[in-house]
């Protein structure tokens, strides 16, 4: 790889964040969640999954959330977005991002706003290294409409593309474009481990387990009392103020947070409730994070959460998958197109132990512990990987119940991560990452977002094609 790792040996963390001696972890747990100091200043150890970065949270999860060490390892491994020394690929709206295990970043696809970070506005049809990041190790990436955000192992956030954190298609924001990665100054005093871009807002997760959002105002001023164009990060107030969060997922005008509270792992939601995507049994908006209580009823401990444009999904500790929200095109996997306003177990996957789930614009993918991949929902752009077409027209068939993606099965590799376009404005494409670091792509490729050349007059690929990039 062309990129190098971050320079300098990490210094020890401030005592108020991490206790050096293991025996000291038996101190009162409540002290671990005091929020008097929310920021992490100075040079610190490389960024990690928030559980691994804070032993007090580890102890809390093990003792209060009914998890054993194996479950904790599973929880950390399942979180593809925040894991360190793991490669990842992000299928954004028209452009794509690939992060290698060494922290190098490659981008390709649409570049009308500079979202590829190469210093120009030219499309790229093959993965191209973002050279200006050499010497900076990236551990996580997020893609939005015309925008890219990257998180480094030092907790810094870099952004490029449209100069707004909001949804610029509906306002005057984003008149400027940034064509090379720039550090987000307003986040420099927050040690960030994950970024998520939703419509109309952006969210970040700090190593201490705190969620901050930008530009999420509008008439509801959701999550905090700020204006829509306020570019400063503000911590979400309400129920999550003293509960550590380990993963966030952003959809269309809403946010999900995977948290570890004393009663166990749980999911909170905040934002727009249209389609029932907040999971509370109604379509009411929520100004502040609210616990989704249905998981307690189902006796499910969530360990992975995914937010699609209008629907959401969770993988439980026992491998069960739940979906809820707008069920258009069968994206919930329940055999119909009905909405579900509370999480509902996908019964068709009862014989599958899931370890990963990914959601997009009316599409859902599930990865099993054996590395098999199942998909369901909207069949447009061949993004489901089934490559089937209804008779008499050019429209790809929708899938109402989970089906094994046989085209990936034929690759004869164990799949560990799926990423698909999560936007209502673009044709979708999908990435499948193997445990050996190989990347396969299928779906829409009209802007070069697949990273592979298409034959004449084609604008999509129905079967997985190996992307020529080494992610190890």
Short mmCIF file of C-alpha atoms in Angstrom, two decimals:
data_model
loop_
_atom_site.label_atom_id
_atom_site.label_comp_id
_atom_site.label_asym_id
_atom_site.label_seq_id
_atom_site.Cartn_x
_atom_site.Cartn_y
_atom_site.Cartn_z
CA UNK A 1 0.00 0.00 0.00
CA UNK A 2 1.10 3.57 -0.68
CA UNK A 3 -0.21 4.91 2.56
CA UNK A 4 1.83 4.73 5.74
CA UNK A 5 0.67 4.30 9.27
CA UNK A 6 0.41 7.19 11.71
CA UNK A 7 3.73 8.31 13.17
CA UNK A 8 4.71 8.38 16.81
CA UNK A 9 4.14 6.02 19.68
CA UNK A 10 0.82 6.58 21.39
CA UNK A 11 0.94 8.12 24.83
CA UNK A 12 -1.13 6.79 27.70
CA UNK A 13 -4.71 7.96 27.99
CA UNK A 14 -5.90 10.43 30.61
CA UNK A 15 -6.78 8.74 33.88
CA UNK A 16 -10.37 9.94 33.72
CA UNK A 17 -10.87 7.84 30.57
CA UNK A 18 -9.01 4.59 31.08
CA UNK A 19 -7.75 2.99 34.23
CA UNK A 20 -4.28 1.50 33.79
CA UNK A 21 -4.59 -1.38 36.20
CA UNK A 22 -7.13 -4.12 35.58
CA UNK A 23 -7.95 -4.47 39.26
CA UNK A 24 -8.96 -0.84 39.35
CA UNK A 25 -11.92 -1.66 37.12
CA UNK A 26 -13.89 -2.88 40.11
CA UNK A 27 -14.51 0.72 41.15
CA UNK A 28 -18.15 1.82 41.10
CA UNK A 29 -19.54 1.54 37.60
CA UNK A 30 -21.59 4.65 37.88
CA UNK A 31 -18.38 6.67 37.92
CA UNK A 32 -17.66 5.34 34.44
CA UNK A 33 -20.63 7.15 33.01
CA UNK A 34 -20.15 10.57 34.55
CA UNK A 35 -20.14 13.09 31.74
CA UNK A 36 -18.35 15.97 33.41
CA UNK A 37 -15.49 15.44 30.94
CA UNK A 38 -16.68 14.44 27.46
CA UNK A 39 -13.66 15.26 25.32
CA UNK A 40 -10.30 13.62 24.82
CA UNK A 41 -7.41 16.06 24.44
CA UNK A 42 -3.89 15.64 23.11
CA UNK A 43 -2.16 12.64 21.59
CA UNK A 44 -3.80 9.40 22.61
CA UNK A 45 -3.70 5.75 21.74
CA UNK A 46 -4.92 4.80 18.25
CA UNK A 47 -8.69 4.86 17.89
CA UNK A 48 -10.48 1.61 18.41
CA UNK A 49 -13.94 0.20 18.69
CA UNK A 50 -15.34 2.07 21.72
CA UNK A 51 -15.69 -1.08 23.81
CA UNK A 52 -12.03 -1.99 23.37
CA UNK A 53 -10.95 1.60 23.97
CA UNK A 54 -12.61 1.93 27.34
CA UNK A 55 -12.23 -0.90 29.87
CA UNK A 56 -14.94 0.56 32.08
CA UNK A 57 -17.44 0.05 29.26
CA UNK A 58 -16.09 -3.48 28.73
CA UNK A 59 -16.67 -4.31 32.39
CA UNK A 60 -20.14 -2.81 32.25
CA UNK A 61 -21.09 -4.86 29.18
CA UNK A 62 -19.76 -8.09 30.66
CA UNK A 63 -21.40 -7.67 34.06
CA UNK A 64 -24.59 -5.76 33.35
CA UNK A 65 -25.58 -6.64 29.80
CA UNK A 66 -25.69 -10.42 30.16
CA UNK A 67 -22.79 -11.00 27.76
CA UNK A 68 -19.77 -13.24 28.18
CA UNK A 69 -16.30 -12.59 26.66
CA UNK A 70 -17.18 -14.54 23.50
CA UNK A 71 -20.26 -12.39 23.01
CA UNK A 72 -18.17 -9.27 23.47
CA UNK A 73 -15.72 -10.45 20.83
CA UNK A 74 -18.63 -11.13 18.50
CA UNK A 75 -20.04 -7.67 19.15
CA UNK A 76 -16.73 -6.04 18.29
CA UNK A 77 -16.13 -8.16 15.19
CA UNK A 78 -19.64 -7.54 13.90
CA UNK A 79 -19.18 -3.78 13.91
CA UNK A 80 -17.50 -3.43 10.54
CA UNK A 81 -17.65 0.36 10.59
CA UNK A 82 -15.61 0.95 13.73
CA UNK A 83 -13.19 -1.94 13.87
CA UNK A 84 -9.49 -1.33 13.74
CA UNK A 85 -7.05 -3.22 11.49
CA UNK A 86 -9.96 -4.45 9.38
CA UNK A 87 -10.59 -3.50 5.77
CA UNK A 88 -13.94 -2.13 4.66
CA UNK A 89 -15.75 -0.93 1.55
CA UNK A 90 -18.53 1.66 1.49
CA UNK A 91 -21.09 1.82 -1.33
CA UNK A 92 -22.12 5.45 -1.32
CA UNK A 93 -24.64 7.34 -3.46
CA UNK A 94 -22.80 7.32 -6.79
CA UNK A 95 -19.30 6.95 -5.35
CA UNK A 96 -17.37 4.35 -3.36
CA UNK A 97 -14.72 4.18 -0.66
CA UNK A 98 -12.34 1.35 0.22
CA UNK A 99 -10.18 1.33 3.35
CA UNK A 100 -7.30 -1.13 3.64
CA UNK A 101 -6.11 -2.81 6.81
CA UNK A 102 -3.13 -0.46 6.85
CA UNK A 103 -5.42 2.60 6.77
CA UNK A 104 -4.97 3.62 3.14
CA UNK A 105 -8.07 5.00 1.38
CA UNK A 106 -9.14 4.44 -2.22
CA UNK A 107 -12.12 6.17 -3.82
CA UNK A 108 -13.87 5.85 -7.18
CA UNK A 109 -17.10 6.75 -8.96
CA UNK A 110 -18.95 10.07 -9.23
CA UNK A 111 -16.95 13.15 -8.31
CA UNK A 112 -19.15 16.11 -9.18
CA UNK A 113 -18.60 17.64 -5.73
CA UNK A 114 -15.03 16.51 -5.11
CA UNK A 115 -16.23 13.63 -2.94
CA UNK A 116 -13.37 11.41 -4.13
CA UNK A 117 -10.77 13.67 -2.54
CA UNK A 118 -8.30 13.71 -5.42
CA UNK A 119 -8.19 17.49 -5.87
CA UNK A 120 -10.40 17.57 -8.95
CA UNK A 121 -13.96 16.90 -10.16
CA UNK A 122 -13.19 14.03 -12.53
CA UNK A 123 -14.90 10.63 -12.28
CA UNK A 124 -12.75 7.61 -11.48
CA UNK A 125 -13.61 4.20 -12.88
CA UNK A 126 -10.89 2.37 -10.98
CA UNK A 127 -9.94 2.59 -7.30
CA UNK A 128 -7.50 5.47 -6.81
CA UNK A 129 -5.43 6.15 -3.72
CA UNK A 130 -6.18 9.40 -1.88
CA UNK A 131 -2.54 10.47 -1.73
CA UNK A 132 -3.03 13.54 0.45
CA UNK A 133 -3.82 11.18 3.35
CA UNK A 134 -0.42 9.50 3.34
CA UNK A 135 0.88 9.39 6.90
CA UNK A 136 -2.68 9.31 8.29
CA UNK A 137 -4.22 5.98 9.16
CA UNK A 138 -7.96 5.83 8.45
CA UNK A 139 -10.08 3.32 10.38
CA UNK A 140 -13.64 4.17 9.24
CA UNK A 141 -15.43 5.87 6.35
CA UNK A 142 -18.90 7.26 5.67
CA UNK A 143 -20.45 8.33 2.38
CA UNK A 144 -23.36 10.65 1.65
CA UNK A 145 -24.78 12.41 -1.40
CA UNK A 146 -21.73 14.26 -2.73
CA UNK A 147 -19.85 13.98 0.56
CA UNK A 148 -17.26 11.75 2.23
CA UNK A 149 -16.09 11.59 5.85
CA UNK A 150 -13.13 9.64 7.20
CA UNK A 151 -12.10 8.86 10.79
CA UNK A 152 -8.42 8.40 11.65
CA UNK A 153 -6.83 6.23 14.31
CA UNK A 154 -6.09 9.42 16.25
CA UNK A 155 -9.80 10.26 16.53
CA UNK A 156 -9.68 13.00 13.90
CA UNK A 157 -12.38 13.46 11.25
CA UNK A 158 -11.65 14.48 7.65
CA UNK A 159 -14.33 15.59 5.21
CA UNK A 160 -14.49 16.47 1.53
CA UNK A 161 -17.08 17.02 -1.17
CA UNK A 162 -20.00 19.33 -0.46
CA UNK A 163 -19.13 21.82 2.25
CA UNK A 164 -22.31 21.13 4.22
CA UNK A 165 -23.23 18.48 6.75
CA UNK A 166 -26.89 18.92 5.80
CA UNK A 167 -28.89 17.74 2.80
CA UNK A 168 -27.93 20.38 0.26
CA UNK A 169 -30.43 19.40 -2.43
CA UNK A 170 -33.13 21.17 -0.41
CA UNK A 171 -31.36 24.37 0.55
CA UNK A 172 -28.60 26.86 -0.10
CA UNK A 173 -25.96 24.91 1.80
CA UNK A 174 -23.16 23.24 -0.08
CA UNK A 175 -22.46 25.98 -2.65
CA UNK A 176 -18.73 25.30 -2.23
CA UNK A 177 -16.93 22.04 -2.85
CA UNK A 178 -13.86 20.68 -1.10
CA UNK A 179 -11.80 18.42 -3.36
CA UNK A 180 -9.17 17.23 -0.87
CA UNK A 181 -9.61 15.89 2.69
CA UNK A 182 -9.81 18.63 5.32
CA UNK A 183 -9.84 18.04 9.05
CA UNK A 184 -13.15 19.04 10.66
CA UNK A 185 -11.97 21.68 13.11
CA UNK A 186 -15.16 21.68 15.15
CA UNK A 187 -14.47 18.04 16.09
CA UNK A 188 -10.80 18.40 17.01
CA UNK A 189 -11.51 18.20 20.75
CA UNK A 190 -13.72 15.10 20.42
CA UNK A 191 -12.06 11.70 20.01
CA UNK A 192 -14.27 10.26 17.25
CA UNK A 193 -14.50 6.53 16.48
CA UNK A 194 -17.40 6.51 14.00
CA UNK A 195 -19.11 8.91 11.61
CA UNK A 196 -22.51 8.40 9.95
CA UNK A 197 -24.08 10.56 7.25
CA UNK A 198 -27.87 10.72 7.04
CA UNK A 199 -30.17 12.92 5.04
CA UNK A 200 -30.25 16.43 6.54
CA UNK A 201 -27.70 15.62 9.25
CA UNK A 202 -24.42 13.99 10.19
CA UNK A 203 -23.64 12.15 13.43
CA UNK A 204 -20.40 11.10 15.11
CA UNK A 205 -19.70 8.77 18.01
CA UNK A 206 -16.97 9.59 20.53
CA UNK A 207 -14.73 7.01 22.17
CA UNK A 208 -16.48 7.70 25.45
CA UNK A 209 -19.74 6.48 23.87
CA UNK A 210 -21.34 9.90 23.34
CA UNK A 211 -23.28 10.84 20.18
CA UNK A 212 -22.94 14.27 18.56
CA UNK A 213 -24.92 15.57 15.57
CA UNK A 214 -24.57 18.45 13.11
CA UNK A 215 -27.15 20.45 11.20
CA UNK A 216 -30.08 18.54 12.63
CA UNK A 217 -32.44 21.38 13.32
CA UNK A 218 -35.36 22.26 11.02
CA UNK A 219 -38.66 23.02 12.71
CA UNK A 220 -38.36 20.10 15.13
CA UNK A 221 -34.75 20.77 16.21
CA UNK A 222 -34.34 17.08 16.87
CA UNK A 223 -31.88 15.87 19.44
CA UNK A 224 -30.77 19.34 20.50
CA UNK A 225 -32.16 22.85 20.32
CA UNK A 226 -30.14 24.19 17.36
CA UNK A 227 -30.83 25.63 13.92
CA UNK A 228 -30.62 23.63 10.70
CA UNK A 229 -27.51 25.42 9.43
CA UNK A 230 -25.61 25.20 12.73
CA UNK A 231 -22.32 23.54 11.82
CA UNK A 232 -21.17 22.92 15.40
CA UNK A 233 -21.45 19.40 16.86
CA UNK A 234 -23.85 19.09 19.79
CA UNK A 235 -24.29 16.05 22.02
CA UNK A 236 -27.68 14.39 21.87
CA UNK A 237 -29.61 15.20 25.00
CA UNK A 238 -32.20 13.08 26.74
CA UNK A 239 -32.10 9.36 27.45
CA UNK A 240 -28.61 8.72 26.05
CA UNK A 241 -26.80 11.35 28.06
CA UNK A 242 -25.51 8.83 30.61
CA UNK A 243 -25.70 5.61 28.61
CA UNK A 244 -22.64 4.59 26.55
CA UNK A 245 -23.28 4.02 22.84
CA UNK A 246 -21.15 1.55 20.85
CA UNK A 247 -22.55 1.98 17.33
CA UNK A 248 -24.65 4.51 15.38
CA UNK A 249 -26.54 4.14 12.10
CA UNK A 250 -28.07 6.99 10.08
CA UNK A 251 -31.03 6.76 7.70
CA UNK A 252 -33.39 9.20 6.08
CA UNK A 253 -33.96 11.84 8.78
CA UNK A 254 -33.45 9.43 11.67
CA UNK A 255 -30.69 7.93 13.78
CA UNK A 256 -30.30 4.60 15.58
CA UNK A 257 -27.91 4.04 18.48
CA UNK A 258 -26.78 0.68 19.85
CA UNK A 259 -26.25 1.23 23.58
CA UNK A 260 -25.34 -0.80 26.64
CA UNK A 261 -27.61 0.07 29.52
CA UNK A 262 -27.87 -1.79 32.84
CA UNK A 263 -30.69 -4.01 31.57
CA UNK A 264 -28.65 -5.16 28.55
CA UNK A 265 -27.79 -4.17 25.01
CA UNK A 266 -30.50 -1.95 23.54
CA UNK A 267 -31.38 0.29 20.61
CA UNK A 268 -32.54 3.90 20.76
CA UNK A 269 -34.02 5.89 17.89
CA UNK A 270 -34.60 9.59 17.23
CA UNK A 271 -35.89 11.61 14.30
CA UNK A 272 -38.58 11.22 11.67
CA UNK A 273 -41.11 8.45 12.33
CA UNK A 274 -42.65 8.14 8.85
CA UNK A 275 -43.16 4.51 7.87
CA UNK A 276 -42.71 3.38 11.46
CA UNK A 277 -38.93 3.30 11.09
CA UNK A 278 -38.29 4.44 14.67
CA UNK A 279 -39.72 1.14 15.96
CA UNK A 280 -42.05 2.49 18.65
CA UNK A 281 -45.37 1.24 17.28
CA UNK A 282 -46.34 4.56 15.69
CA UNK A 283 -45.26 6.99 12.99
CA UNK A 284 -44.66 9.83 15.42
CA UNK A 285 -41.44 11.84 15.27
CA UNK A 286 -39.17 11.69 18.30
CA UNK A 287 -37.30 14.84 19.32
CA UNK A 288 -35.02 12.97 21.69
CA UNK A 289 -33.60 9.41 21.71
CA UNK A 290 -36.16 6.85 22.83
CA UNK A 291 -35.63 3.22 23.78
CA UNK A 292 -37.13 0.67 21.36
CA UNK A 293 -38.87 -1.56 23.89
CA UNK A 294 -39.88 -4.35 21.51
CA UNK A 295 -36.50 -6.10 21.81
CA UNK A 296 -37.20 -6.84 25.46
CA UNK A 297 -40.55 -8.36 24.47
CA UNK A 298 -38.80 -10.52 21.84
CA UNK A 299 -36.04 -11.41 24.31
CA UNK A 300 -33.41 -10.26 21.84
CA UNK A 301 -30.09 -8.67 22.75
CA UNK A 302 -29.13 -6.49 19.74
CA UNK A 303 -25.48 -6.63 18.69
CA UNK A 304 -25.60 -5.08 15.19
CA UNK A 305 -27.87 -2.28 13.98
CA UNK A 306 -28.44 -0.96 10.45
CA UNK A 307 -30.49 2.02 9.25
CA UNK A 308 -31.81 2.01 5.70
CA UNK A 309 -33.46 4.96 4.02
CA UNK A 310 -36.92 4.04 5.32
CA UNK A 311 -36.43 0.79 7.21
CA UNK A 312 -34.08 -0.65 9.79
CA UNK A 313 -32.67 -3.99 10.91
CA UNK A 314 -30.94 -5.58 13.89
CA UNK A 315 -29.00 -8.78 14.48
CA UNK A 316 -29.48 -10.32 17.91
CA UNK A 317 -26.94 -12.09 20.08
CA UNK A 318 -28.66 -15.38 19.21
CA UNK A 319 -28.39 -14.73 15.45
CA UNK A 320 -31.99 -13.73 14.88
CA UNK A 321 -32.72 -10.84 12.52
CA UNK A 322 -35.41 -8.21 13.11
CA UNK A 323 -36.63 -5.62 10.62
CA UNK A 324 -39.11 -2.77 10.81
CA UNK A 325 -40.24 0.36 8.97
CA UNK A 326 -41.59 0.86 5.47
CA UNK A 327 -41.80 -2.56 3.81
CA UNK A 328 -41.97 -1.38 0.20
CA UNK A 329 -40.66 -3.91 -2.36
CA UNK A 330 -40.34 -6.52 0.40
CA UNK A 331 -37.30 -4.93 2.05
CA UNK A 332 -38.37 -6.24 5.49
CA UNK A 333 -38.25 -9.86 4.34
CA UNK A 334 -41.65 -10.83 5.77
CA UNK A 335 -43.11 -11.99 2.45
CA UNK A 336 -45.14 -8.85 1.82
CA UNK A 337 -44.80 -5.08 1.42
CA UNK A 338 -46.51 -4.13 4.67
CA UNK A 339 -45.09 -1.59 7.11
CA UNK A 340 -44.00 -2.76 10.53
CA UNK A 341 -43.89 -0.10 13.24
CA UNK A 342 -42.07 -2.32 15.76
CA UNK A 343 -39.19 -4.78 15.19
CA UNK A 344 -40.38 -8.12 13.86
CA UNK A 345 -38.32 -11.31 13.57
CA UNK A 346 -37.66 -12.43 9.98
CA UNK A 347 -39.05 -15.92 10.30
CA UNK A 348 -37.74 -17.00 6.89
CA UNK A 349 -34.22 -16.79 8.36
CA UNK A 350 -35.02 -19.02 11.35
CA UNK A 351 -32.51 -21.62 10.17
CA UNK A 352 -29.74 -19.04 9.74
CA UNK A 353 -27.48 -17.61 12.44
CA UNK A 354 -26.81 -14.07 11.28
CA UNK A 355 -23.69 -12.10 12.21
CA UNK A 356 -24.09 -9.03 10.01
CA UNK A 357 -26.90 -7.03 8.38
CA UNK A 358 -26.84 -4.12 5.93
CA UNK A 359 -29.73 -1.97 4.73
CA UNK A 360 -30.10 0.44 1.83
CA UNK A 361 -32.84 2.07 -0.19
CA UNK A 362 -35.56 -0.62 0.12
CA UNK A 363 -32.99 -3.43 0.18
CA UNK A 364 -31.56 -5.63 2.94
CA UNK A 365 -28.62 -8.06 3.11
CA UNK A 366 -27.85 -10.60 5.84
CA UNK A 367 -24.56 -12.46 6.33
CA UNK A 368 -24.58 -15.77 8.20
CA UNK A 369 -21.92 -17.19 10.50
CA UNK A 370 -20.99 -19.53 7.65
CA UNK A 371 -20.33 -16.63 5.31
CA UNK A 372 -23.46 -17.08 3.21
CA UNK A 373 -25.33 -13.97 2.05
CA UNK A 374 -29.10 -13.50 1.80
CA UNK A 375 -30.86 -10.50 0.25
CA UNK A 376 -34.38 -9.19 -0.22
CA UNK A 377 -36.21 -6.06 -1.32
CA UNK A 378 -36.05 -3.87 -4.42
CA UNK A 379 -34.54 -5.60 -7.43
CA UNK A 380 -33.67 -2.49 -9.44
CA UNK A 381 -30.08 -2.02 -10.66
CA UNK A 382 -29.31 -5.72 -10.02
CA UNK A 383 -28.20 -4.63 -6.54
CA UNK A 384 -29.62 -7.76 -4.85
CA UNK A 385 -27.23 -10.03 -6.73
CA UNK A 386 -29.92 -12.39 -8.02
CA UNK A 387 -29.81 -11.12 -11.61
CA UNK A 388 -33.43 -12.02 -12.43
CA UNK A 389 -35.70 -10.07 -14.76
CA UNK A 390 -39.49 -10.22 -14.97
CA UNK A 391 -40.83 -11.33 -18.31
CA UNK A 392 -41.89 -8.76 -20.84
CA UNK A 393 -40.04 -5.76 -19.45
CA UNK A 394 -36.69 -4.52 -18.28
CA UNK A 395 -37.47 -4.38 -14.58
CA UNK A 396 -35.62 -6.62 -12.18
CA UNK A 397 -37.80 -8.69 -9.89
CA UNK A 398 -38.34 -7.66 -6.29
CA UNK A 399 -37.69 -10.25 -3.58
CA UNK A 400 -40.21 -10.36 -0.71
CA UNK A 401 -38.46 -13.02 1.40
CA UNK A 402 -34.76 -13.70 2.01
CA UNK A 403 -33.04 -15.58 -0.80
CA UNK A 404 -29.52 -16.95 -0.87
CA UNK A 405 -27.31 -14.88 -3.15
CA UNK A 406 -26.03 -17.81 -5.19
CA UNK A 407 -23.81 -15.59 -7.32
CA UNK A 408 -21.73 -14.87 -4.20
CA UNK A 409 -21.90 -18.50 -3.12
CA UNK A 410 -20.17 -19.44 -6.39
CA UNK A 411 -17.25 -17.19 -5.50
CA UNK A 412 -16.33 -19.90 -2.99
CA UNK A 413 -15.21 -17.40 -0.35
CA UNK A 414 -16.57 -16.64 3.10
CA UNK A 415 -18.30 -13.26 3.07
CA UNK A 416 -17.95 -11.09 6.17
CA UNK A 417 -19.34 -7.69 5.22
CA UNK A 418 -21.90 -6.20 2.84
CA UNK A 419 -22.26 -2.52 2.02
CA UNK A 420 -24.96 -1.09 -0.21
CA UNK A 421 -26.17 2.29 -1.33
CA UNK A 422 -28.36 3.95 1.28
CA UNK A 423 -29.92 6.85 -0.60
CA UNK A 424 -33.22 7.62 -2.30
CA UNK A 425 -31.60 9.61 -5.08
CA UNK A 426 -29.33 7.10 -6.84
CA UNK A 427 -29.39 3.69 -8.43
CA UNK A 428 -27.92 1.27 -5.91
CA UNK A 429 -24.76 -0.79 -5.99
CA UNK A 430 -23.44 -3.38 -3.55
CA UNK A 431 -20.05 -4.50 -2.22
CA UNK A 432 -19.29 -7.90 -0.72
CA UNK A 433 -16.06 -8.29 1.28
CA UNK A 434 -14.49 -11.68 1.97
CA UNK A 435 -12.55 -12.73 5.04
CA UNK A 436 -9.42 -12.89 2.87
CA UNK A 437 -9.76 -9.23 1.89
CA UNK A 438 -11.18 -9.67 -1.61
CA UNK A 439 -13.84 -7.21 -2.76
CA UNK A 440 -16.70 -7.99 -5.14
CA UNK A 441 -19.13 -5.48 -6.64
CA UNK A 442 -22.46 -5.59 -8.47
CA UNK A 443 -25.39 -3.29 -9.23
CA UNK A 444 -25.40 0.16 -10.84
CA UNK A 445 -22.08 1.28 -12.27
CA UNK A 446 -22.90 4.22 -14.52
CA UNK A 447 -20.49 6.56 -12.71
CA UNK A 448 -17.69 4.08 -12.17
CA UNK A 449 -18.79 3.31 -8.60
CA UNK A 450 -18.28 -0.45 -9.09
CA UNK A 451 -14.58 0.03 -9.68
CA UNK A 452 -14.78 -2.17 -12.76
CA UNK A 453 -15.28 -1.32 -16.42
CA UNK A 454 -18.66 -2.15 -17.98
CA UNK A 455 -19.10 -3.36 -21.54
CA UNK A 456 -20.55 -1.01 -24.13
CA UNK A 457 -24.04 0.36 -23.38
CA UNK A 458 -24.23 -1.35 -19.99
CA UNK A 459 -24.85 0.70 -16.86
CA UNK A 460 -25.06 -2.09 -14.29
CA UNK A 461 -23.62 -5.48 -13.45
CA UNK A 462 -25.89 -8.34 -12.42
CA UNK A 463 -23.25 -10.73 -11.10
CA UNK A 464 -20.38 -10.02 -8.68
CA UNK A 465 -17.13 -8.88 -10.26
CA UNK A 466 -13.80 -8.81 -8.41
CA UNK A 467 -12.56 -5.27 -7.83
CA UNK A 468 -8.87 -4.98 -8.51
CA UNK A 469 -7.71 -3.73 -5.14
CA UNK A 470 -5.79 -5.37 -2.30
CA UNK A 471 -7.44 -4.46 1.00
CA UNK A 472 -4.96 -6.33 3.19
#
